[in-house]
Amino acid sequence: MQDPRLKEFMKEFTLSDSQLKEVYNRFGNEIRKGLNKDTHAKADTKCFITYVQDLPNGDERGKFLALDLGGTNFRVLLVTLKGHHDATIVSNTYPIPQEILVGTGEQLFDHIAKCLDDFVKAQQVGESYLPLGFTFSFPCVQLGLKKSMLVRWTKGFQCSNTENEDVGRLLKEAIARRGNTEIEVLALLNDTTGTLMSCAHRNANCRIGLIVGTGCNACYVENVDCVDLLEPELKRTKKKVIINVEWGAFGDSGLLEFVRTDYDRIVDKMSPNIGQQLYEKMISGMYLGELVRLALHKATKENLMFLRSANKNKILEVLNKEVGCFKTEMLSRIEADTFPDFTNTKNILKELFGSEKVNIEDCQKLRFMCECVAQRAANLVAVGLAGLVNRINEPNVVIGVDGSVYKHHPKFDAYMRVTMRKFVTPGIKFDIMLSEDGSGRGAALVAAVASRQK
Ligand code: ADP
Ligand code: MG
């Protein structure tokens, strides 16, 4: 992409190494604040205790139910752990109607219990005792493995009468109302913990779980001595505990203003959780497409794009009016395009604007814009990960990752690794592995470890 004016226009998305270094420093500071009892309340990254203190050893066995709620799909899973690091999973996805997303908590949990009931009947396990792990991926203060108080909704959910409530109890009561007496809720976790557990099941060096999907968050294995708020008796018996960083909220106190753009501010203003999850809003799937839409609209208005298009007014109108028209999945398709034909990009421009004739230069420019937005996201994830890897400070640290953005974007992994290499302490080796169904297998593993101790 040769156009110097567009380069200048997109410059605010390009973070310099010194800006990234500053983000890295601020992030490390927030982690320390989150773990310390005196500063915890003021920290952006709350570093919640998960109460998961054992990683799997691969020998876990048995049948478990898992629920996965926390973004685009709601799933019910039946996980059979078979020992020898092996598991089989059957699952079903259930839509959550929009009116339930923004209805009451009771409606939401009754809906969940109904789907669960349908599932166990369909799988013909309705009569057997089944421990259940619930992957609930919203910020929660955990008071025990089964007790988890919702702090606030994110990612488009907004159910009334649920904030500050115990999600474990809400689920248990809804299951009881439905009459499924053989299902026991044993553990609540979020998708990052599920991902870490699921990857640790296959690779003993896994210490970090990362999600880049609808939202973005990470968890990691911390020494109990560094976790002020953990009950003393839990520090005596075990050396480690998984910490749910809730890093999506990094920046909520203003620490990222020096890198945020006007586009980020508009994305935030249009969301139901204004002023919250500001790091997440620069990174995750729910927002990347919108960032491109907003930048593309402005670039078009300023005559940096579609200069020769007969369709320019239509393009401006679509970009202005159709919030969400530019899907995050389109960033992946565009970056996967091959030179010089730009088949995907041309198709996307046709889909969006009905343009018949597409100019190759516009394709190149749009691709450049997508790269800037995705690269910024990957760089921000990378400095957070480097911060965690350096805290863990073991010779080999494996990071387990889940989420459609990481999985499907053709360059996200490569962008992340380049920046991680700049920030990870020399001498520490890191690797990134893709999680296999962390929310399902991981929930079963947490439940399995819990039932072993029971
Ligand atoms: P969740 O986080 O809800 O469990 P996913 O991990 O599937 O679900 O992430 C969903 C998000 O990923 C959505 O915001 C969607 O825009 C984005 N997404 C889906 N497909 C792709 C893709 N091919 N490339 C990049 N992002 C994608
Ligand atoms: Mg998920």
PDB file of N, CA and C in Angstrom, residues 5-6 8-13 261-266 289-307 312 315-321 326 353 365-366 369:
ATOM      1  N   ARG A   5      -0.942   9.383   2.266  1.00  0.00           N
ATOM      2  CA  ARG A   5      -2.003  10.066   3.020  1.00  0.00           C
ATOM      3  C   ARG A   5      -2.792   9.077   3.871  1.00  0.00           C
ATOM      4  N   LEU A   6      -3.055   7.893   3.301  1.00  0.00           N
ATOM      5  CA  LEU A   6      -3.789   6.884   4.076  1.00  0.00           C
ATOM      6  C   LEU A   6      -2.909   6.354   5.216  1.00  0.00           C
ATOM      7  N   GLU A   8      -0.714   8.030   6.847  1.00  0.00           N
ATOM      8  CA  GLU A   8      -0.777   9.065   7.886  1.00  0.00           C
ATOM      9  C   GLU A   8      -2.116   8.956   8.645  1.00  0.00           C
ATOM     10  N   PHE A   9      -3.188   8.763   7.863  1.00  0.00           N
ATOM     11  CA  PHE A   9      -4.526   8.660   8.439  1.00  0.00           C
ATOM     12  C   PHE A   9      -4.631   7.498   9.436  1.00  0.00           C
ATOM     13  N   MET A  10      -3.999   6.385   9.132  1.00  0.00           N
ATOM     14  CA  MET A  10      -4.097   5.184   9.984  1.00  0.00           C
ATOM     15  C   MET A  10      -3.035   5.144  11.085  1.00  0.00           C
ATOM     16  N   LYS A  11      -2.208   6.163  11.112  1.00  0.00           N
ATOM     17  CA  LYS A  11      -1.067   6.145  12.037  1.00  0.00           C
ATOM     18  C   LYS A  11      -1.488   5.979  13.494  1.00  0.00           C
ATOM     19  N   GLU A  12      -2.631   6.525  13.836  1.00  0.00           N
ATOM     20  CA  GLU A  12      -3.044   6.441  15.249  1.00  0.00           C
ATOM     21  C   GLU A  12      -3.343   5.003  15.687  1.00  0.00           C
ATOM     22  N   PHE A  13      -3.523   4.103  14.716  1.00  0.00           N
ATOM     23  CA  PHE A  13      -3.701   2.693  15.076  1.00  0.00           C
ATOM     24  C   PHE A  13      -2.363   1.966  15.259  1.00  0.00           C
ATOM     25  N   THR A 261      -8.176   5.932  20.337  1.00  0.00           N
ATOM     26  CA  THR A 261      -8.487   6.860  19.249  1.00  0.00           C
ATOM     27  C   THR A 261      -9.951   7.307  19.364  1.00  0.00           C
ATOM     28  N   ASP A 262     -10.330   8.247  18.546  1.00  0.00           N
ATOM     29  CA  ASP A 262     -11.737   8.670  18.520  1.00  0.00           C
ATOM     30  C   ASP A 262     -12.648   7.506  18.125  1.00  0.00           C
ATOM     31  N   TYR A 263     -12.126   6.609  17.274  1.00  0.00           N
ATOM     32  CA  TYR A 263     -12.947   5.449  16.864  1.00  0.00           C
ATOM     33  C   TYR A 263     -13.245   4.577  18.085  1.00  0.00           C
ATOM     34  N   ASP A 264     -12.226   4.399  18.931  1.00  0.00           N
ATOM     35  CA  ASP A 264     -12.446   3.604  20.151  1.00  0.00           C
ATOM     36  C   ASP A 264     -13.502   4.263  21.031  1.00  0.00           C
ATOM     37  N   ARG A 265     -13.474   5.581  21.051  1.00  0.00           N
ATOM     38  CA  ARG A 265     -14.437   6.294  21.909  1.00  0.00           C
ATOM     39  C   ARG A 265     -15.854   6.154  21.360  1.00  0.00           C
ATOM     40  N   ILE A 266     -15.991   6.154  20.042  1.00  0.00           N
ATOM     41  CA  ILE A 266     -17.331   5.975  19.452  1.00  0.00           C
ATOM     42  C   ILE A 266     -17.837   4.548  19.717  1.00  0.00           C
ATOM     43  N   GLY A 289     -14.542  -5.190  13.812  1.00  0.00           N
ATOM     44  CA  GLY A 289     -15.233  -4.845  12.573  1.00  0.00           C
ATOM     45  C   GLY A 289     -15.774  -3.421  12.625  1.00  0.00           C
ATOM     46  N   GLU A 290     -16.317  -3.061  13.761  1.00  0.00           N
ATOM     47  CA  GLU A 290     -16.839  -1.708  13.939  1.00  0.00           C
ATOM     48  C   GLU A 290     -15.731  -0.668  13.804  1.00  0.00           C
ATOM     49  N   LEU A 291     -14.571  -0.960  14.357  1.00  0.00           N
ATOM     50  CA  LEU A 291     -13.455  -0.021  14.244  1.00  0.00           C
ATOM     51  C   LEU A 291     -13.091   0.206  12.779  1.00  0.00           C
ATOM     52  N   VAL A 292     -13.096  -0.876  12.009  1.00  0.00           N
ATOM     53  CA  VAL A 292     -12.793  -0.731  10.579  1.00  0.00           C
ATOM     54  C   VAL A 292     -13.905   0.067   9.886  1.00  0.00           C
ATOM     55  N   ARG A 293     -15.152  -0.252  10.221  1.00  0.00           N
ATOM     56  CA  ARG A 293     -16.269   0.494   9.598  1.00  0.00           C
ATOM     57  C   ARG A 293     -16.116   1.995   9.837  1.00  0.00           C
ATOM     58  N   LEU A 294     -15.834   2.380  11.072  1.00  0.00           N
ATOM     59  CA  LEU A 294     -15.744   3.797  11.415  1.00  0.00           C
ATOM     60  C   LEU A 294     -14.568   4.467  10.705  1.00  0.00           C
ATOM     61  N   ALA A 295     -13.429   3.771  10.687  1.00  0.00           N
ATOM     62  CA  ALA A 295     -12.253   4.343  10.033  1.00  0.00           C
ATOM     63  C   ALA A 295     -12.483   4.445   8.523  1.00  0.00           C
ATOM     64  N   LEU A 296     -13.118   3.413   7.958  1.00  0.00           N
ATOM     65  CA  LEU A 296     -13.371   3.403   6.519  1.00  0.00           C
ATOM     66  C   LEU A 296     -14.341   4.529   6.136  1.00  0.00           C
ATOM     67  N   HIS A 297     -15.327   4.753   6.985  1.00  0.00           N
ATOM     68  CA  HIS A 297     -16.281   5.831   6.721  1.00  0.00           C
ATOM     69  C   HIS A 297     -15.564   7.180   6.694  1.00  0.00           C
ATOM     70  N   LYS A 298     -14.726   7.396   7.691  1.00  0.00           N
ATOM     71  CA  LYS A 298     -14.025   8.686   7.758  1.00  0.00           C
ATOM     72  C   LYS A 298     -13.053   8.829   6.590  1.00  0.00           C
ATOM     73  N   ALA A 299     -12.346   7.752   6.279  1.00  0.00           N
ATOM     74  CA  ALA A 299     -11.385   7.809   5.173  1.00  0.00           C
ATOM     75  C   ALA A 299     -12.098   8.097   3.854  1.00  0.00           C
ATOM     76  N   THR A 300     -13.290   7.534   3.686  1.00  0.00           N
ATOM     77  CA  THR A 300     -14.050   7.765   2.459  1.00  0.00           C
ATOM     78  C   THR A 300     -14.521   9.222   2.385  1.00  0.00           C
ATOM     79  N   LYS A 301     -14.995   9.707   3.535  1.00  0.00           N
ATOM     80  CA  LYS A 301     -15.438  11.111   3.581  1.00  0.00           C
ATOM     81  C   LYS A 301     -14.293  12.060   3.252  1.00  0.00           C
ATOM     82  N   GLU A 302     -13.102  11.715   3.693  1.00  0.00           N
ATOM     83  CA  GLU A 302     -11.942  12.583   3.469  1.00  0.00           C
ATOM     84  C   GLU A 302     -11.257  12.315   2.136  1.00  0.00           C
ATOM     85  N   ASN A 303     -11.966  11.578   1.271  1.00  0.00           N
ATOM     86  CA  ASN A 303     -11.431  11.312  -0.066  1.00  0.00           C
ATOM     87  C   ASN A 303     -10.121  10.552  -0.098  1.00  0.00           C
ATOM     88  N   LEU A 304      -9.977   9.643   0.844  1.00  0.00           N
ATOM     89  CA  LEU A 304      -8.788   8.789   0.830  1.00  0.00           C
ATOM     90  C   LEU A 304      -9.105   7.427   0.244  1.00  0.00           C
ATOM     91  N   MET A 305     -10.396   7.113   0.131  1.00  0.00           N
ATOM     92  CA  MET A 305     -10.839   5.808  -0.377  1.00  0.00           C
ATOM     93  C   MET A 305     -11.894   6.012  -1.456  1.00  0.00           C
ATOM     94  N   PHE A 306     -12.015   5.026  -2.314  1.00  0.00           N
ATOM     95  CA  PHE A 306     -13.055   4.994  -3.341  1.00  0.00           C
ATOM     96  C   PHE A 306     -13.074   6.276  -4.184  1.00  0.00           C
ATOM     97  N   LEU A 307     -11.864   6.783  -4.507  1.00  0.00           N
ATOM     98  CA  LEU A 307     -11.758   8.049  -5.232  1.00  0.00           C
ATOM     99  C   LEU A 307     -12.459   7.998  -6.579  1.00  0.00           C
ATOM    100  N   LYS A 312     -19.826   6.193  -4.732  1.00  0.00           N
ATOM    101  CA  LYS A 312     -19.321   6.720  -3.469  1.00  0.00           C
ATOM    102  C   LYS A 312     -20.420   7.158  -2.497  1.00  0.00           C
ATOM    103  N   ILE A 315     -21.825   4.154  -0.839  1.00  0.00           N
ATOM    104  CA  ILE A 315     -20.847   3.619   0.113  1.00  0.00           C
ATOM    105  C   ILE A 315     -20.884   4.407   1.423  1.00  0.00           C
ATOM    106  N   LEU A 316     -20.883   5.725   1.275  1.00  0.00           N
ATOM    107  CA  LEU A 316     -20.911   6.580   2.475  1.00  0.00           C
ATOM    108  C   LEU A 316     -22.179   6.340   3.284  1.00  0.00           C
ATOM    109  N   GLU A 317     -23.288   6.185   2.561  1.00  0.00           N
ATOM    110  CA  GLU A 317     -24.561   5.989   3.253  1.00  0.00           C
ATOM    111  C   GLU A 317     -24.576   4.670   4.027  1.00  0.00           C
ATOM    112  N   VAL A 318     -24.115   3.601   3.379  1.00  0.00           N
ATOM    113  CA  VAL A 318     -24.078   2.298   4.054  1.00  0.00           C
ATOM    114  C   VAL A 318     -23.171   2.364   5.284  1.00  0.00           C
ATOM    115  N   LEU A 319     -21.968   2.899   5.083  1.00  0.00           N
ATOM    116  CA  LEU A 319     -21.005   2.938   6.192  1.00  0.00           C
ATOM    117  C   LEU A 319     -21.509   3.796   7.350  1.00  0.00           C
ATOM    118  N   ASN A 320     -22.246   4.819   7.016  1.00  0.00           N
ATOM    119  CA  ASN A 320     -22.745   5.717   8.052  1.00  0.00           C
ATOM    120  C   ASN A 320     -23.912   5.096   8.818  1.00  0.00           C
ATOM    121  N   LYS A 321     -24.821   4.469   8.077  1.00  0.00           N
ATOM    122  CA  LYS A 321     -26.076   4.020   8.699  1.00  0.00           C
ATOM    123  C   LYS A 321     -26.011   2.618   9.279  1.00  0.00           C
ATOM    124  N   PHE A 326     -19.839  -4.072   8.878  1.00  0.00           N
ATOM    125  CA  PHE A 326     -18.504  -4.618   8.632  1.00  0.00           C
ATOM    126  C   PHE A 326     -18.175  -5.614   9.741  1.00  0.00           C
ATOM    127  N   PHE A 353     -21.633  -3.014  -0.576  1.00  0.00           N
ATOM    128  CA  PHE A 353     -22.054  -1.794  -1.267  1.00  0.00           C
ATOM    129  C   PHE A 353     -22.694  -2.056  -2.618  1.00  0.00           C
ATOM    130  N   LYS A 365      -5.908  -0.713  -0.235  1.00  0.00           N
ATOM    131  CA  LYS A 365      -6.057   0.233   0.872  1.00  0.00           C
ATOM    132  C   LYS A 365      -6.902  -0.343   2.005  1.00  0.00           C
ATOM    133  N   LEU A 366      -7.995  -1.008   1.621  1.00  0.00           N
ATOM    134  CA  LEU A 366      -8.860  -1.586   2.652  1.00  0.00           C
ATOM    135  C   LEU A 366      -8.101  -2.662   3.431  1.00  0.00           C
ATOM    136  N   MET A 369      -5.944  -1.063   5.937  1.00  0.00           N
ATOM    137  CA  MET A 369      -6.691  -0.595   7.111  1.00  0.00           C
ATOM    138  C   MET A 369      -7.004  -1.760   8.066  1.00  0.00           C
TER     139      MET A 369
END
